[in-house]
Amino acid sequence: MSNLDSLDKIVSLAKARGFIFQSSEIYGGLSAVYDYGPLGVELKRNIRDAWWKEMTRRHDNIVGIDAAIFMHPKVWEASGHIGGFNDPMIDDKQSKKRYRADMIIEQYIEKLRKDDKHEEANAIQEKLDSCGSRKSLTEDLYEIIMENEIRAPESGAFDWTEVRQFNLMFKTQFGSTSTEEDGVYLRPETAQGIFVNYKNVLDTARVQVPFGIAQTGKAFRNEVVARQFVFRMREFEQMEMQYFVKPGTDEAEYDKWLEKRLEWHKMIGIREENLRTAPHPEDKLAHYARAAADIQYKYPIGWQEVEGIHNRTDFDLTQHAEFSGKKLDYFDQKNQERFVPYVIETSVGLDRLTLMVLCDAYREEEVDGDKRTVLKMNPKLAPTQVGIFPLIKKDKLQDLAHKIEEDLREEFSVLYDESGSIGKRYRRQDEAGTPFCITVDFDGVESEGEDTVTIRYRDDMSQDRVPVSKLAEVIRNGMKGWKPE
Ligand code: ATP
């Protein structure tokens, strides 16, 4: 197990080592927006590449696209985001804090249950489940909070505003002479870019159902509660794949993708005991979904969703066909039948993945009475794969170290470092997650025969002496054979 009981250590390591910084930090930061530093950008890119390879190149029937962030405003009417991408919020007038109204009620119910007041809890739960059926959703939620005198969690005050719907989409102006009607949204998910290109891909890529379209890209949500580092951001990156299938085969495909995706998280080196799937109960499904499950990771803030797998039925294609007036069905030549495909979606957040990789890799260990912090991540994902150090600043050692750097650069991401003691350089690379460090010393260059160097392995700190010509092979094998401990 990693020894993390909060995100604090990850946040400080991420800043100190240059993985992740708060956006616009010199101006005091922008809340729930983050920038990736030199190590973070490499880590994130490696994770994105691993996903892309798995989801496109390993399948002959999945292709990629890269759709724009701006989309026609009608897209969001068709998708249901304008009407439904809302959270019911209520503000505590005293602390000026904003809460999800349904969550406040759920927390209250939980507290009643803890106090063994089950009857009362059941009655409120029943009312909560039927919100929207008496008056409007917001009015019904407000009534429960008033009736039970539910207080604000932080201030303890009972001084609420009304419940209001809060749309999570960011709106902006389009063009130089824009009016209110010209408003466009920053996309809140990448999926719609795939649906509106379904026909283009079908007409150009010679694909046949079942086939998939994958893409990675930024998404934006004006999240209300956003205090969990890169777990919940207002600007984040999604990696989604929509798999178009024949209706009737959708349930089997959904099961298959859920399993495949869970396996992938293990394959990139996340420890099995920290992963699980959690199906959504039928009555909590989104309006478009027939079945849905989260792949969850045991973050220091608890079990939380890192990826969602959804059976979206023919909802999206049918909606876009209706709103655009274009036919979005499929003709199956072999069976001479026409249908609107069902869609199985796999949707993962790249930032949440990056956070998961950091959390799962993080270890604090005692080494000879000293503490070392080390990121034991999959070498294929590590921002720097090989550290190269001359033992001291002498020409002979520096020259060979630079030559090794040049030789390995094409295949691995390498870093040359000659500053500070060897011990300090190892520690720096441990914190960066660098799996292999090579030290060039006099023993290796002055002995008879081929030059040799010391390679030191990050995870168990063992060392081997290796001829320079064998380095690439030794590193390649070390990468292939890596397993999380
Ligand atoms: P949550 O319930 O945690 O808000 P969601 O169910 O709204 O997530 P989806 O709409 O299914 O999430 O989005 C798919 C994936 O996108 C999520 O599994 C998550 O990894 C990522 N994601 C969603 N919202 C955010 C966010 N605000 N910040 C970072 N990643 C996000």
CSV table of N, CA, C and O and ligand atoms in Angstrom, one decimal, residues 221 223 230-233 236 238 305-308 310 347-349 352, ligand 1:
chain,number,residue,atom,x,y,z
A,221,ARG,N,-15.8,22.3,-17.5
A,221,ARG,CA,-17.1,22.3,-16.7
A,221,ARG,C,-16.9,23.2,-15.6
A,221,ARG,O,-15.9,23.2,-14.9
A,223,GLU,N,-17.4,23.5,-12.6
A,223,GLU,CA,-17.7,22.6,-11.4
A,223,GLU,C,-17.9,23.5,-10.2
A,223,GLU,O,-17.2,24.6,-10.0
A,230,VAL,N,-6.1,17.9,-9.1
A,230,VAL,CA,-6.5,17.6,-10.5
A,230,VAL,C,-7.6,16.6,-10.6
A,230,VAL,O,-8.0,16.1,-11.7
A,231,PHE,N,-8.2,16.2,-9.4
A,231,PHE,CA,-9.3,15.2,-9.5
A,231,PHE,C,-10.5,15.9,-10.1
A,231,PHE,O,-11.2,15.3,-10.9
A,232,ARG,N,-10.8,17.1,-9.7
A,232,ARG,CA,-11.9,17.8,-10.2
A,232,ARG,C,-11.5,19.2,-10.7
A,232,ARG,O,-11.2,20.1,-9.8
A,233,MET,N,-11.5,19.4,-11.9
A,233,MET,CA,-11.0,20.6,-12.5
A,233,MET,C,-12.0,21.3,-13.3
A,233,MET,O,-13.0,20.7,-13.7
A,236,PHE,N,-10.1,20.3,-18.1
A,236,PHE,CA,-9.5,19.0,-18.0
A,236,PHE,C,-9.4,18.3,-19.3
A,236,PHE,O,-9.9,18.8,-20.3
A,238,GLN,N,-10.1,14.8,-21.5
A,238,GLN,CA,-10.8,13.5,-21.6
A,238,GLN,C,-10.2,12.6,-22.7
A,238,GLN,O,-9.7,13.1,-23.7
A,305,GLU,N,-14.4,7.7,-9.0
A,305,GLU,CA,-14.4,7.3,-10.4
A,305,GLU,C,-13.2,7.9,-11.1
A,305,GLU,O,-12.9,9.0,-11.0
A,306,VAL,N,-12.5,7.0,-11.9
A,306,VAL,CA,-11.5,7.5,-12.8
A,306,VAL,C,-12.0,7.3,-14.2
A,306,VAL,O,-11.6,8.1,-15.1
A,307,GLU,N,-12.8,6.3,-14.5
A,307,GLU,CA,-13.3,6.1,-15.8
A,307,GLU,C,-14.8,5.7,-15.8
A,307,GLU,O,-15.2,5.0,-14.8
A,308,GLY,N,-15.6,6.1,-16.8
A,308,GLY,CA,-17.0,5.6,-16.9
A,308,GLY,C,-17.2,4.8,-18.1
A,308,GLY,O,-16.7,5.1,-19.2
A,310,HIS,N,-20.3,3.4,-20.4
A,310,HIS,CA,-21.8,3.6,-20.5
A,310,HIS,C,-22.3,3.0,-21.8
A,310,HIS,O,-21.7,3.0,-22.8
A,347,SER,N,-15.0,6.4,-21.2
A,347,SER,CA,-14.6,7.8,-21.0
A,347,SER,C,-13.8,7.9,-19.8
A,347,SER,O,-14.2,7.7,-18.7
A,348,VAL,N,-12.5,8.4,-20.0
A,348,VAL,CA,-11.6,8.4,-18.9
A,348,VAL,C,-11.0,9.8,-18.8
A,348,VAL,O,-10.8,10.5,-19.9
A,349,GLY,N,-10.7,10.4,-17.6
A,349,GLY,CA,-10.1,11.7,-17.5
A,349,GLY,C,-8.6,11.5,-17.4
A,349,GLY,O,-8.1,10.8,-16.5
A,352,ARG,N,-7.2,12.7,-14.0
A,352,ARG,CA,-7.5,11.8,-12.9
A,352,ARG,C,-6.6,10.6,-13.1
A,352,ARG,O,-6.2,10.0,-12.1
B,1,ATP,P1,-18.0,12.9,-11.5
B,1,ATP,O1,-19.3,12.2,-11.1
B,1,ATP,O2,-16.8,12.5,-10.7
B,1,ATP,O3,-18.2,14.4,-11.6
B,1,ATP,P2,-18.8,12.4,-14.1
B,1,ATP,O4,-19.7,11.2,-13.9
B,1,ATP,O5,-19.5,13.7,-14.3
B,1,ATP,O6,-17.7,12.5,-13.0
B,1,ATP,P3,-18.2,11.8,-16.9
B,1,ATP,O7,-19.1,12.8,-17.4
B,1,ATP,O8,-18.6,10.4,-17.0
B,1,ATP,O9,-17.8,12.1,-15.3
B,1,ATP,O10,-16.8,12.0,-17.5
B,1,ATP,C1,-15.9,11.0,-17.8
B,1,ATP,C2,-14.6,11.1,-17.1
B,1,ATP,O11,-14.1,12.4,-17.2
B,1,ATP,C3,-14.6,10.9,-15.6
B,1,ATP,O12,-14.5,9.5,-15.3
B,1,ATP,C4,-13.4,11.6,-15.1
B,1,ATP,O13,-12.3,10.8,-15.2
B,1,ATP,C5,-13.3,12.8,-16.1
B,1,ATP,N1,-13.9,14.0,-15.5
B,1,ATP,C6,-15.1,14.4,-15.4
B,1,ATP,N2,-15.2,15.6,-14.8
B,1,ATP,C7,-14.0,16.0,-14.5
B,1,ATP,C8,-13.4,17.1,-13.8
B,1,ATP,N3,-14.2,18.1,-13.4
B,1,ATP,N4,-12.1,17.1,-13.6
B,1,ATP,C9,-11.3,16.1,-14.0
B,1,ATP,N5,-11.8,15.0,-14.7
B,1,ATP,C10,-13.1,14.9,-14.9
